[in-house]
PDB file of C-alpha atoms in Angstrom:
ATOM      1  CA  MET A  24       1.793 -58.909  44.665  1.00 56.00           C
ATOM      2  CA  MET A  25       0.263 -56.216  42.181  1.00 75.00           C
ATOM      3  CA  GLU A  26       3.096 -54.275  40.067  1.00 89.00           C
ATOM      4  CA  PRO A  27       2.492 -50.557  41.706  1.00 94.00           C
ATOM      5  CA  LEU A  28       0.859 -47.808  39.840  1.00 96.00           C
ATOM      6  CA  LEU A  29       3.256 -45.104  39.671  1.00 96.00           C
ATOM      7  CA  LEU A  30       1.754 -41.422  40.121  1.00 96.00           C
ATOM      8  CA  GLY A  31       3.702 -37.638  41.644  1.00 93.00           C
ATOM      9  CA  GLY A  32       6.829 -39.699  41.877  1.00 92.00           C
ATOM     10  CA  ARG A  33       5.300 -42.470  44.610  1.00 95.00           C
ATOM     11  CA  GLU A  34       4.742 -45.815  44.196  1.00 96.00           C
ATOM     12  CA  LEU A  35       1.448 -46.937  45.072  1.00 97.00           C
ATOM     13  CA  THR A  36       0.531 -50.554  45.916  1.00 96.00           C
ATOM     14  CA  SER A  37      -3.293 -49.336  47.111  1.00 97.00           C
ATOM     15  CA  ARG A  38      -5.388 -48.657  43.419  1.00 98.00           C
ATOM     16  CA  LEU A  39      -8.265 -48.199  45.082  1.00 98.00           C
ATOM     17  CA  PHE A  40      -8.220 -44.000  46.519  1.00 98.00           C
ATOM     18  CA  ILE A  41     -10.520 -42.883  48.863  1.00 97.00           C
ATOM     19  CA  GLY A  42     -12.109 -39.089  49.887  1.00 96.00           C
ATOM     20  CA  SER A  43     -13.332 -38.091  53.225  1.00 95.00           C
ATOM     21  CA  GLY A  44     -16.173 -36.192  53.172  1.00 92.00           C
ATOM     22  CA  LYS A  45     -19.427 -37.221  54.813  1.00 93.00           C
ATOM     23  CA  TYR A  46     -18.307 -39.292  57.153  1.00 92.00           C
ATOM     24  CA  ALA A  47     -21.158 -39.050  61.042  1.00 88.00           C
ATOM     25  CA  ASP A  48     -17.796 -39.057  62.861  1.00 89.00           C
ATOM     26  CA  ASP A  49     -13.947 -38.752  61.426  1.00 89.00           C
ATOM     27  CA  ALA A  50     -12.727 -40.303  63.917  1.00 91.00           C
ATOM     28  CA  LEU A  51     -13.326 -43.021  61.768  1.00 93.00           C
ATOM     29  CA  ILE A  52     -10.871 -42.551  59.049  1.00 94.00           C
ATOM     30  CA  PRO A  53      -7.673 -43.914  60.428  1.00 95.00           C
ATOM     31  CA  ASP A  54     -10.150 -47.347  60.570  1.00 96.00           C
ATOM     32  CA  ILE A  55     -11.697 -46.745  56.789  1.00 97.00           C
ATOM     33  CA  VAL A  56      -7.925 -46.386  55.749  1.00 97.00           C
ATOM     34  CA  ALA A  57      -6.893 -49.082  57.254  1.00 97.00           C
ATOM     35  CA  ARG A  58      -9.458 -51.594  56.132  1.00 97.00           C
ATOM     36  CA  SER A  59      -9.322 -50.351  52.373  1.00 97.00           C
ATOM     37  CA  GLY A  60      -5.893 -49.920  52.167  1.00 97.00           C
ATOM     38  CA  SER A  61      -6.476 -46.441  50.575  1.00 97.00           C
ATOM     39  CA  GLN A  62      -2.378 -45.045  50.073  1.00 97.00           C
ATOM     40  CA  VAL A  63      -4.601 -41.624  48.811  1.00 97.00           C
ATOM     41  CA  ILE A  64      -7.094 -40.377  51.292  1.00 97.00           C
ATOM     42  CA  THR A  65      -8.771 -36.732  49.737  1.00 96.00           C
ATOM     43  CA  VAL A  66      -9.818 -33.939  51.388  1.00 95.00           C
ATOM     44  CA  ALA A  67     -11.198 -29.886  50.808  1.00 94.00           C
ATOM     45  CA  LEU A  68     -10.697 -26.595  51.884  1.00 92.00           C
ATOM     46  CA  ARG A  69     -12.928 -24.302  53.457  1.00 90.00           C
ATOM     47  CA  ARG A  70     -13.638 -21.807  55.885  1.00 90.00           C
ATOM     48  CA  VAL A  71     -13.418 -21.922  59.106  1.00 88.00           C
ATOM     49  CA  ASP A  72     -16.124 -21.823  61.101  1.00 83.00           C
ATOM     50  CA  LEU A  73     -16.183 -19.680  63.871  1.00 78.00           C
ATOM     51  CA  SER A  74     -17.913 -21.654  66.188  1.00 78.00           C
ATOM     52  CA  ASN A  75     -15.971 -24.144  65.788  1.00 76.00           C
ATOM     53  CA  PRO A  76     -12.896 -23.441  65.271  1.00 70.00           C
ATOM     54  CA  ASP A  77     -10.824 -27.208  66.556  1.00 71.00           C
ATOM     55  CA  ARG A  78     -11.840 -29.286  64.181  1.00 76.00           C
ATOM     56  CA  ASN A  79      -8.872 -30.687  62.356  1.00 81.00           C
ATOM     57  CA  ILE A  80      -9.670 -33.414  60.177  1.00 87.00           C
ATOM     58  CA  LEU A  81      -5.715 -33.995  59.580  1.00 87.00           C
ATOM     59  CA  ALA A  82      -5.397 -35.272  62.487  1.00 86.00           C
ATOM     60  CA  HIS A  83      -7.226 -38.235  61.930  1.00 91.00           C
ATOM     61  CA  ILE A  84      -4.908 -38.857  58.911  1.00 91.00           C
ATOM     62  CA  PRO A  85      -2.172 -41.136  58.927  1.00 91.00           C
ATOM     63  CA  ALA A  86       0.670 -39.426  58.278  1.00 90.00           C
ATOM     64  CA  ASP A  87       1.773 -42.385  55.341  1.00 93.00           C
ATOM     65  CA  VAL A  88      -0.770 -41.739  52.963  1.00 95.00           C
ATOM     66  CA  GLN A  89      -0.644 -39.177  50.606  1.00 95.00           C
ATOM     67  CA  LEU A  90      -3.317 -36.431  51.065  1.00 94.00           C
ATOM     68  CA  LEU A  91      -4.785 -34.960  47.295  1.00 96.00           C
ATOM     69  CA  PRO A  92      -6.483 -31.553  49.036  1.00 96.00           C
ATOM     70  CA  ASN A  93      -9.300 -30.926  46.543  1.00 96.00           C
ATOM     71  CA  THR A  94     -10.269 -27.594  44.130  1.00 96.00           C
ATOM     72  CA  SER A  95     -14.265 -28.247  45.360  1.00 94.00           C
ATOM     73  CA  GLY A  96     -16.173 -25.037  45.267  1.00 93.00           C
ATOM     74  CA  ALA A  97     -14.054 -23.806  42.455  1.00 95.00           C
ATOM     75  CA  ARG A  98     -16.474 -22.052  39.500  1.00 96.00           C
ATOM     76  CA  ASN A  99     -13.785 -21.605  37.415  1.00 96.00           C
ATOM     77  CA  ALA A 100     -10.018 -21.658  36.670  1.00 97.00           C
ATOM     78  CA  GLU A 101      -8.724 -19.161  38.578  1.00 96.00           C
ATOM     79  CA  GLU A 102     -10.262 -20.302  42.060  1.00 94.00           C
ATOM     80  CA  ALA A 103      -9.115 -23.554  41.413  1.00 97.00           C
ATOM     81  CA  VAL A 104      -5.289 -22.468  40.573  1.00 97.00           C
ATOM     82  CA  ARG A 105      -6.655 -20.269  43.986  1.00 94.00           C
ATOM     83  CA  LEU A 106      -7.282 -23.036  46.111  1.00 94.00           C
ATOM     84  CA  ALA A 107      -4.279 -24.951  45.141  1.00 96.00           C
ATOM     85  CA  ARG A 108      -1.762 -22.615  45.725  1.00 94.00           C
ATOM     86  CA  LEU A 109      -3.775 -21.773  49.309  1.00 91.00           C
ATOM     87  CA  ALA A 110      -3.953 -26.080  49.850  1.00 92.00           C
ATOM     88  CA  LYS A 111       0.150 -25.930  49.060  1.00 91.00           C
ATOM     89  CA  ALA A 112       0.866 -23.096  51.518  1.00 86.00           C
ATOM     90  CA  ALA A 113      -0.815 -25.433  53.974  1.00 84.00           C
ATOM     91  CA  GLY A 114       2.109 -27.890  53.572  1.00 81.00           C
ATOM     92  CA  CYS A 115      -0.248 -29.969  52.123  1.00 82.00           C
ATOM     93  CA  GLY A 116       2.381 -31.305  49.306  1.00 88.00           C
ATOM     94  CA  ASP A 117       1.630 -30.516  46.080  1.00 94.00           C
ATOM     95  CA  TRP A 118      -0.600 -32.671  44.858  1.00 97.00           C
ATOM     96  CA  ILE A 119      -4.041 -31.570  43.546  1.00 98.00           C
ATOM     97  CA  LYS A 120      -7.520 -32.455  42.652  1.00 98.00           C
ATOM     98  CA  ILE A 121      -8.823 -30.309  39.621  1.00 98.00           C
ATOM     99  CA  GLU A 122     -12.664 -30.025  40.311  1.00 97.00           C
ATOM    100  CA  VAL A 123     -14.263 -27.609  38.860  1.00 97.00           C
ATOM    101  CA  ILE A 124     -17.750 -27.024  38.815  1.00 95.00           C
ATOM    102  CA  SER A 125     -20.620 -24.683  38.035  1.00 89.00           C
ATOM    103  CA  ASP A 126     -23.484 -27.204  37.689  1.00 89.00           C
ATOM    104  CA  GLN A 127     -25.471 -27.067  40.875  1.00 90.00           C
ATOM    105  CA  LYS A 128     -27.626 -29.953  39.495  1.00 92.00           C
ATOM    106  CA  TYR A 129     -24.982 -32.772  38.706  1.00 93.00           C
ATOM    107  CA  LEU A 130     -22.368 -30.722  39.803  1.00 94.00           C
ATOM    108  CA  LEU A 131     -20.477 -31.831  36.246  1.00 95.00           C
ATOM    109  CA  PRO A 132     -17.067 -30.491  35.970  1.00 96.00           C
ATOM    110  CA  ASP A 133     -16.050 -27.992  33.341  1.00 96.00           C
ATOM    111  CA  GLY A 134     -13.598 -29.202  30.750  1.00 96.00           C
ATOM    112  CA  PHE A 135     -12.359 -26.358  29.469  1.00 96.00           C
ATOM    113  CA  GLU A 136     -11.383 -24.197  33.168  1.00 97.00           C
ATOM    114  CA  THR A 137     -10.179 -27.282  33.991  1.00 98.00           C
ATOM    115  CA  VAL A 138      -7.851 -27.563  31.263  1.00 98.00           C
ATOM    116  CA  LYS A 139      -6.764 -23.880  31.974  1.00 98.00           C
ATOM    117  CA  ALA A 140      -5.724 -24.838  35.739  1.00 98.00           C
ATOM    118  CA  THR A 141      -3.864 -28.219  34.750  1.00 98.00           C
ATOM    119  CA  GLU A 142      -2.012 -26.134  32.848  1.00 98.00           C
ATOM    120  CA  ILE A 143      -1.021 -22.952  35.017  1.00 98.00           C
ATOM    121  CA  LEU A 144      -0.581 -25.575  38.225  1.00 98.00           C
ATOM    122  CA  ALA A 145       1.048 -27.947  35.960  1.00 98.00           C
ATOM    123  CA  ALA A 146       3.941 -25.232  35.225  1.00 98.00           C
ATOM    124  CA  GLU A 147       4.331 -24.689  38.404  1.00 97.00           C
ATOM    125  CA  GLY A 148       5.442 -28.343  39.357  1.00 96.00           C
ATOM    126  CA  PHE A 149       1.999 -29.495  40.799  1.00 97.00           C
ATOM    127  CA  VAL A 150       0.209 -33.233  40.576  1.00 98.00           C
ATOM    128  CA  VAL A 151      -2.364 -32.527  38.889  1.00 98.00           C
ATOM    129  CA  LEU A 152      -5.560 -35.102  39.116  1.00 98.00           C
ATOM    130  CA  PRO A 153      -8.195 -34.091  36.997  1.00 98.00           C
ATOM    131  CA  TYR A 154     -11.917 -34.797  37.895  1.00 98.00           C
ATOM    132  CA  VAL A 155     -13.223 -34.774  34.444  1.00 97.00           C
ATOM    133  CA  SER A 156     -16.312 -35.634  32.075  1.00 97.00           C
ATOM    134  CA  PRO A 157     -14.834 -38.792  30.391  1.00 98.00           C
ATOM    135  CA  ASP A 158     -14.332 -36.865  26.968  1.00 97.00           C
ATOM    136  CA  LEU A 159     -11.537 -38.051  24.929  1.00 98.00           C
ATOM    137  CA  MET A 160     -10.378 -34.048  23.564  1.00 98.00           C
ATOM    138  CA  VAL A 161     -10.652 -32.898  26.946  1.00 98.00           C
ATOM    139  CA  ALA A 162      -8.375 -35.990  28.211  1.00 98.00           C
ATOM    140  CA  LYS A 163      -5.996 -35.055  25.226  1.00 98.00           C
ATOM    141  CA  ALA A 164      -5.957 -31.447  25.926  1.00 98.00           C
ATOM    142  CA  LEU A 165      -5.223 -32.801  29.547  1.00 98.00           C
ATOM    143  CA  VAL A 166      -2.273 -34.576  28.920  1.00 98.00           C
ATOM    144  CA  LYS A 167      -1.262 -31.596  26.853  1.00 98.00           C
ATOM    145  CA  ALA A 168      -1.258 -29.171  28.982  1.00 98.00           C
ATOM    146  CA  GLY A 169       0.516 -31.815  31.878  1.00 98.00           C
ATOM    147  CA  ALA A 170      -1.629 -33.990  34.315  1.00 98.00           C
ATOM    148  CA  ALA A 171      -0.187 -37.060  35.663  1.00 98.00           C
ATOM    149  CA  ALA A 172      -3.365 -38.501  35.644  1.00 98.00           C
ATOM    150  CA  VAL A 173      -7.038 -37.978  34.190  1.00 98.00           C
ATOM    151  CA  MET A 174     -10.197 -39.081  36.335  1.00 98.00           C
ATOM    152  CA  PRO A 175     -13.267 -39.439  34.151  1.00 98.00           C
ATOM    153  CA  LEU A 176     -16.568 -39.611  36.082  1.00 97.00           C
ATOM    154  CA  GLY A 177     -18.901 -43.275  36.241  1.00 96.00           C
ATOM    155  CA  ALA A 178     -21.318 -41.026  37.262  1.00 95.00           C
ATOM    156  CA  PRO A 179     -21.911 -38.013  38.842  1.00 95.00           C
ATOM    157  CA  ILE A 180     -20.876 -37.229  42.277  1.00 94.00           C
ATOM    158  CA  GLY A 181     -22.573 -38.983  45.312  1.00 92.00           C
ATOM    159  CA  SER A 182     -24.415 -40.053  43.259  1.00 94.00           C
ATOM    160  CA  ASN A 183     -23.171 -44.424  43.635  1.00 94.00           C
ATOM    161  CA  ARG A 184     -25.093 -45.489  40.326  1.00 96.00           C
ATOM    162  CA  GLY A 185     -21.773 -46.497  38.939  1.00 95.00           C
ATOM    163  CA  LEU A 186     -20.372 -46.635  35.089  1.00 96.00           C
ATOM    164  CA  GLN A 187     -22.684 -45.178  33.545  1.00 96.00           C
ATOM    165  CA  THR A 188     -19.674 -43.717  31.269  1.00 97.00           C
ATOM    166  CA  LYS A 189     -18.555 -47.426  30.511  1.00 97.00           C
ATOM    167  CA  GLU A 190     -17.760 -46.450  26.898  1.00 97.00           C
ATOM    168  CA  LEU A 191     -16.534 -43.360  26.892  1.00 97.00           C
ATOM    169  CA  ILE A 192     -14.140 -44.291  30.131  1.00 98.00           C
ATOM    170  CA  ARG A 193     -13.553 -47.291  28.207  1.00 98.00           C
ATOM    171  CA  ILE A 194     -11.986 -45.059  24.686  1.00 98.00           C
ATOM    172  CA  LEU A 195     -10.108 -43.138  27.271  1.00 98.00           C
ATOM    173  CA  ILE A 196      -8.054 -45.996  29.010  1.00 98.00           C
ATOM    174  CA  GLU A 197      -7.153 -47.236  24.837  1.00 97.00           C
ATOM    175  CA  GLU A 198      -6.155 -43.433  24.422  1.00 98.00           C
ATOM    176  CA  ILE A 199      -4.237 -41.406  26.703  1.00 98.00           C
ATOM    177  CA  PRO A 200      -1.217 -42.136  27.797  1.00 98.00           C
ATOM    178  CA  LEU A 201      -1.671 -41.608  31.304  1.00 98.00           C
ATOM    179  CA  PRO A 202      -3.243 -43.966  34.205  1.00 98.00           C
ATOM    180  CA  ILE A 203      -7.167 -43.247  34.161  1.00 98.00           C
ATOM    181  CA  ILE A 204      -8.649 -42.924  37.625  1.00 98.00           C
ATOM    182  CA  VAL A 205     -12.070 -43.510  37.609  1.00 98.00           C
ATOM    183  CA  ASP A 206     -13.184 -40.612  40.163  1.00 96.00           C
ATOM    184  CA  ALA A 207     -17.221 -40.723  41.157  1.00 94.00           C
ATOM    185  CA  GLY A 208     -19.796 -42.243  41.385  1.00 94.00           C
ATOM    186  CA  ILE A 209     -18.567 -45.738  41.365  1.00 97.00           C
ATOM    187  CA  GLY A 210     -21.220 -47.056  44.280  1.00 96.00           C
ATOM    188  CA  LYS A 211     -20.862 -50.904  44.735  1.00 97.00           C
ATOM    189  CA  PRO A 212     -17.347 -53.190  44.538  1.00 98.00           C
ATOM    190  CA  SER A 213     -19.001 -54.849  41.742  1.00 98.00           C
ATOM    191  CA  GLN A 214     -18.812 -51.487  39.486  1.00 98.00           C
ATOM    192  CA  ALA A 215     -15.038 -50.420  41.277  1.00 98.00           C
ATOM    193  CA  CYS A 216     -14.405 -54.208  39.784  1.00 98.00           C
ATOM    194  CA  GLU A 217     -15.869 -53.603  36.521  1.00 97.00           C
ATOM    195  CA  ALA A 218     -13.367 -50.357  35.840  1.00 98.00           C
ATOM    196  CA  MET A 219     -10.151 -52.304  37.390  1.00 98.00           C
ATOM    197  CA  GLU A 220     -10.925 -55.632  34.933  1.00 97.00           C
ATOM    198  CA  MET A 221     -11.177 -52.752  32.147  1.00 97.00           C
ATOM    199  CA  GLY A 222      -7.955 -51.317  32.483  1.00 97.00           C
ATOM    200  CA  ALA A 223      -8.777 -48.525  34.805  1.00 98.00           C
ATOM    201  CA  ALA A 224      -5.224 -47.118  36.802  1.00 98.00           C
ATOM    202  CA  ALA A 225      -7.574 -47.148  40.361  1.00 98.00           C
ATOM    203  CA  CYS A 226     -10.585 -45.631  41.455  1.00 98.00           C
ATOM    204  CA  LEU A 227     -11.716 -42.972  43.536  1.00 98.00           C
ATOM    205  CA  LEU A 228     -14.030 -43.787  45.939  1.00 96.00           C
ATOM    206  CA  ASN A 229     -16.264 -41.540  48.878  1.00 96.00           C
ATOM    207  CA  THR A 230     -19.614 -41.559  48.968  1.00 96.00           C
ATOM    208  CA  ALA A 231     -20.197 -45.503  48.364  1.00 97.00           C
ATOM    209  CA  ILE A 232     -17.575 -46.214  51.790  1.00 97.00           C
ATOM    210  CA  ALA A 233     -18.938 -43.179  53.161  1.00 95.00           C
ATOM    211  CA  SER A 234     -23.322 -44.520  52.352  1.00 94.00           C
ATOM    212  CA  ALA A 235     -22.691 -48.347  53.339  1.00 96.00           C
ATOM    213  CA  SER A 236     -24.509 -49.440  56.428  1.00 95.00           C
ATOM    214  CA  ASP A 237     -21.125 -50.691  57.339  1.00 96.00           C
ATOM    215  CA  PRO A 238     -18.485 -48.493  56.305  1.00 96.00           C
ATOM    216  CA  LEU A 239     -15.369 -50.013  57.555  1.00 97.00           C
ATOM    217  CA  LEU A 240     -16.909 -53.753  55.718  1.00 98.00           C
ATOM    218  CA  MET A 241     -17.417 -51.874  52.367  1.00 97.00           C
ATOM    219  CA  ALA A 242     -13.733 -49.971  53.080  1.00 98.00           C
ATOM    220  CA  GLU A 243     -12.276 -53.168  52.285  1.00 98.00           C
ATOM    221  CA  ALA A 244     -14.941 -54.742  50.190  1.00 98.00           C
ATOM    222  CA  PHE A 245     -13.765 -52.699  47.858  1.00 98.00           C
ATOM    223  CA  ALA A 246      -9.754 -53.375  48.484  1.00 98.00           C
ATOM    224  CA  HIS A 247     -10.643 -56.699  47.478  1.00 98.00           C
ATOM    225  CA  SER A 248     -12.284 -55.756  44.469  1.00 98.00           C
ATOM    226  CA  VAL A 249     -10.327 -53.413  43.099  1.00 98.00           C
ATOM    227  CA  ILE A 250      -7.253 -55.621  43.612  1.00 97.00           C
ATOM    228  CA  SER A 251      -9.559 -58.330  41.613  1.00 97.00           C
ATOM    229  CA  GLY A 252     -10.155 -56.798  39.137  1.00 97.00           C
ATOM    230  CA  ARG A 253      -6.715 -54.955  38.337  1.00 97.00           C
ATOM    231  CA  GLN A 254      -5.840 -58.569  38.732  1.00 96.00           C
ATOM    232  CA  ALA A 255      -8.074 -60.451  35.722  1.00 97.00           C
ATOM    233  CA  TYR A 256      -7.001 -56.661  33.271  1.00 97.00           C
ATOM    234  CA  LEU A 257      -3.464 -58.012  33.544  1.00 96.00           C
ATOM    235  CA  ALA A 258      -4.748 -61.430  33.508  1.00 95.00           C
ATOM    236  CA  GLY A 259      -5.705 -60.564  30.579  1.00 94.00           C
ATOM    237  CA  ALA A 260     -10.097 -62.163  29.420  1.00 91.00           C
ATOM    238  CA  GLY A 261     -10.364 -65.011  27.179  1.00 90.00           C
ATOM    239  CA  SER A 262     -12.707 -64.117  23.965  1.00 91.00           C
ATOM    240  CA  ILE A 263     -16.311 -63.819  24.272  1.00 92.00           C
ATOM    241  CA  ARG A 264     -17.850 -66.960  21.838  1.00 92.00           C
ATOM    242  CA  GLN A 265     -21.868 -66.941  20.313  1.00 94.00           C
ATOM    243  CA  TYR A 266     -22.123 -71.053  20.742  1.00 94.00           C
ATOM    244  CA  ALA A 267     -20.820 -73.290  22.951  1.00 91.00           C
ATOM    245  CA  SER A 268     -17.803 -74.219  23.435  1.00 88.00           C
ATOM    246  CA  ALA A 269     -17.150 -77.687  25.324  1.00 87.00           C
ATOM    247  CA  SER A 270     -15.072 -77.446  28.374  1.00 88.00           C
ATOM    248  CA  SER A 271     -14.838 -81.157  28.455  1.00 84.00           C
ATOM    249  CA  PRO A 272     -13.006 -83.174  25.653  1.00 79.00           C
ATOM    250  CA  LEU A 273     -16.197 -84.247  23.987  1.00 75.00           C
ATOM    251  CA  THR A 274     -14.323 -87.455  22.288  1.00 75.00           C
ATOM    252  CA  GLY A 275     -13.241 -91.678  24.087  1.00 76.00           C
ATOM    253  CA  PHE A 276     -16.246 -91.731  26.144  1.00 70.00           C
ATOM    254  CA  LEU A 277     -19.880 -93.218  26.200  1.00 67.00           C
ATOM    255  CA  GLU A 278     -19.529 -93.146  22.090  1.00 64.00           C
ATOM    256  CA  ALA A 279     -22.892 -94.828  20.175  1.00 61.00           C
ATOM    257  CA  SER A 280     -21.860 -98.708  19.709  1.00 57.00           C
ATOM    258  CA  CYS A 281     -24.881 -99.628  17.949  1.00 56.00           C
TER     259      CYS A 281
ATOM    260  CA  MET B  12     -11.236   0.028  62.337  1.00 87.00           C
ATOM    261  CA  ASN B  13     -13.011  -2.476  60.395  1.00 92.00           C
ATOM    262  CA  ILE B  14     -12.122  -5.279  58.585  1.00 92.00           C
ATOM    263  CA  THR B  15     -13.788  -8.263  56.298  1.00 93.00           C
ATOM    264  CA  LEU B  16     -13.847 -11.642  57.877  1.00 91.00           C
ATOM    265  CA  ASN B  17     -14.521 -14.708  55.686  1.00 91.00           C
ATOM    266  CA  GLY B  18     -17.141 -12.721  54.184  1.00 90.00           C
ATOM    267  CA  GLN B  19     -18.660 -10.924  57.454  1.00 90.00           C
ATOM    268  CA  SER B  20     -17.614  -8.021  59.006  1.00 92.00           C
ATOM    269  CA  GLU B  21     -15.493  -7.171  62.616  1.00 88.00           C
ATOM    270  CA  VAL B  22     -14.706  -4.556  64.369  1.00 89.00           C
ATOM    271  CA  LEU B  23     -10.990  -4.012  65.568  1.00 87.00           C
ATOM    272  CA  THR B  24     -11.547  -1.741  68.493  1.00 85.00           C
ATOM    273  CA  ALA B  25      -6.888  -1.719  68.556  1.00 84.00           C
ATOM    274  CA  PRO B  26      -4.347  -2.382  66.386  1.00 86.00           C
ATOM    275  CA  CYS B  27      -3.356  -5.305  65.907  1.00 91.00           C
ATOM    276  CA  SER B  28      -1.234  -8.090  64.714  1.00 92.00           C
ATOM    277  CA  LEU B  29      -2.602 -11.211  61.994  1.00 91.00           C
ATOM    278  CA  TYR B  30      -1.559 -13.207  64.703  1.00 92.00           C
ATOM    279  CA  ASP B  31      -2.738 -11.847  67.811  1.00 90.00           C
ATOM    280  CA  PHE B  32      -5.990 -11.510  65.804  1.00 90.00           C
ATOM    281  CA  LEU B  33      -5.799 -15.613  65.236  1.00 88.00           C
ATOM    282  CA  ARG B  34      -5.730 -16.345  68.800  1.00 87.00           C
ATOM    283  CA  ALA B  35      -8.099 -13.960  70.062  1.00 86.00           C
ATOM    284  CA  ARG B  36     -10.763 -15.663  68.466  1.00 85.00           C
ATOM    285  CA  ASN B  37      -9.083 -19.782  68.893  1.00 83.00           C
ATOM    286  CA  LEU B  38      -7.509 -19.805  66.051  1.00 83.00           C
ATOM    287  CA  GLU B  39      -4.946 -22.889  66.403  1.00 80.00           C
ATOM    288  CA  PRO B  40      -2.000 -21.021  64.196  1.00 77.00           C
ATOM    289  CA  ALA B  41      -1.436 -24.802  62.768  1.00 76.00           C
ATOM    290  CA  LYS B  42      -4.745 -25.612  62.195  1.00 79.00           C
ATOM    291  CA  VAL B  43      -4.808 -22.817  59.702  1.00 87.00           C
ATOM    292  CA  ILE B  44      -4.448 -21.181  56.911  1.00 89.00           C
ATOM    293  CA  VAL B  45      -4.863 -17.501  55.832  1.00 92.00           C
ATOM    294  CA  GLU B  46      -4.829 -15.900  52.953  1.00 93.00           C
ATOM    295  CA  HIS B  47      -5.053 -11.350  53.414  1.00 94.00           C
ATOM    296  CA  ASN B  48      -5.919  -9.151  50.592  1.00 94.00           C
ATOM    297  CA  GLY B  49      -5.206 -12.198  47.981  1.00 90.00           C
ATOM    298  CA  ASN B  50      -2.306 -13.297  49.458  1.00 90.00           C
ATOM    299  CA  ILE B  51      -1.522 -15.775  50.928  1.00 90.00           C
ATOM    300  CA  ILE B  52       0.501 -15.262  54.370  1.00 91.00           C
ATOM    301  CA  PRO B  53       3.348 -18.089  55.624  1.00 87.00           C
ATOM    302  CA  GLN B  54       2.341 -18.472  59.425  1.00 86.00           C
ATOM    303  CA  SER B  55       5.915 -17.147  60.087  1.00 87.00           C
ATOM    304  CA  ASP B  56       4.874 -13.582  58.915  1.00 91.00           C
ATOM    305  CA  TRP B  57       2.068 -13.274  61.095  1.00 90.00           C
ATOM    306  CA  SER B  58       3.173 -11.561  64.191  1.00 90.00           C
ATOM    307  CA  THR B  59       4.715  -8.832  62.266  1.00 94.00           C
ATOM    308  CA  LEU B  60       0.961  -8.404  59.873  1.00 93.00           C
ATOM    309  CA  LEU B  61      -0.205  -5.878  61.320  1.00 92.00           C
ATOM    310  CA  LEU B  62      -4.196  -5.560  60.393  1.00 92.00           C
ATOM    311  CA  LYS B  63      -5.470  -2.135  58.764  1.00 92.00           C
ATOM    312  CA  GLU B  64      -8.894  -0.765  57.618  1.00 90.00           C
ATOM    313  CA  GLU B  65     -10.578  -2.598  55.263  1.00 92.00           C
ATOM    314  CA  ASP B  66      -8.756  -5.357  55.271  1.00 92.00           C
ATOM    315  CA  HIS B  67     -10.418  -8.504  54.061  1.00 94.00           C
ATOM    316  CA  LEU B  68      -8.670 -11.662  55.471  1.00 93.00           C
ATOM    317  CA  GLU B  69      -9.942 -15.403  54.373  1.00 92.00           C
ATOM    318  CA  VAL B  70      -9.746 -17.940  57.037  1.00 92.00           C
ATOM    319  CA  LEU B  71      -8.997 -21.477  56.104  1.00 91.00           C
ATOM    320  CA  ARG B  72      -8.689 -25.608  57.120  1.00 90.00           C
ATOM    321  CA  PHE B  73      -9.111 -28.886  55.707  1.00 91.00           C
ATOM    322  CA  VAL B  74     -12.239 -30.303  56.019  1.00 91.00           C
ATOM    323  CA  GLY B  75     -13.666 -33.712  54.453  1.00 92.00           C
ATOM    324  CA  GLY B  76     -14.116 -34.205  50.929  1.00 93.00           C
ATOM    325  CA  GLY B  77     -13.479 -36.863  48.324  1.00 93.00           C
TER     326      GLY B  77
END
């Protein structure tokens, strides 16, 4: 058993966080949760569709899973704070993923507004998980603002492009005294594994699972990859050498006899 | 009486409570979150809050997201 991840007063034995968007049928979600082993799931807040008022995604989320409402749709700190308070008022607990986006092409987060929102919400007692670009100075400001973790993107949301920002994430892992949770862009289990091998505390995925031909099997594949990557990080990889280094002793057998 | 619901104008022919207004639109109290003129309204206050001219209501729910 791996050591649990301590976050917001909870001990999480799974380091795979998942989103709940893009599924053809919300009824798939309980099986996705079960196969992924995930204990944290993201949801969003939107206006009710008055022509279909009965939809309720919360009915498909197992009760023991930590809800992580996001502030998607927010274009500045003020809107993010408003969405966070609404989510809390709805009884979804005090975890919040801050997502402040005004760029519609790459959906890149606004670090300045994210720091502002984090400061306000952390002071109100929220467990704040901010989604940001992997910028060291923004991450340091988030530590000061009271974030519970920092969630840098590996690549743009929903792109399945993998760890495009790998070197910057590595710097955050090295320099920031909070869990670094890679969020967005991871498309394959090998990429999640690589993030965990580097020392990421967890990975958050949505599209990679939801857009797979077999989402349930992909959820399970990601569960294995995150465990494998964490174990490899804890095990400590051997050093890289330029030249060969024999694994078998080279002496004592077939020595030259003439 | 005119109010705004999720950005759309609505005409109310008679005064009514927030609770009755939502129930008349098949909105289950347990499934939605309501903001009235920018303030979050706890469910316990829905039946005593009477809607008035030019009120702004935002009725939200949770959906899938990442």
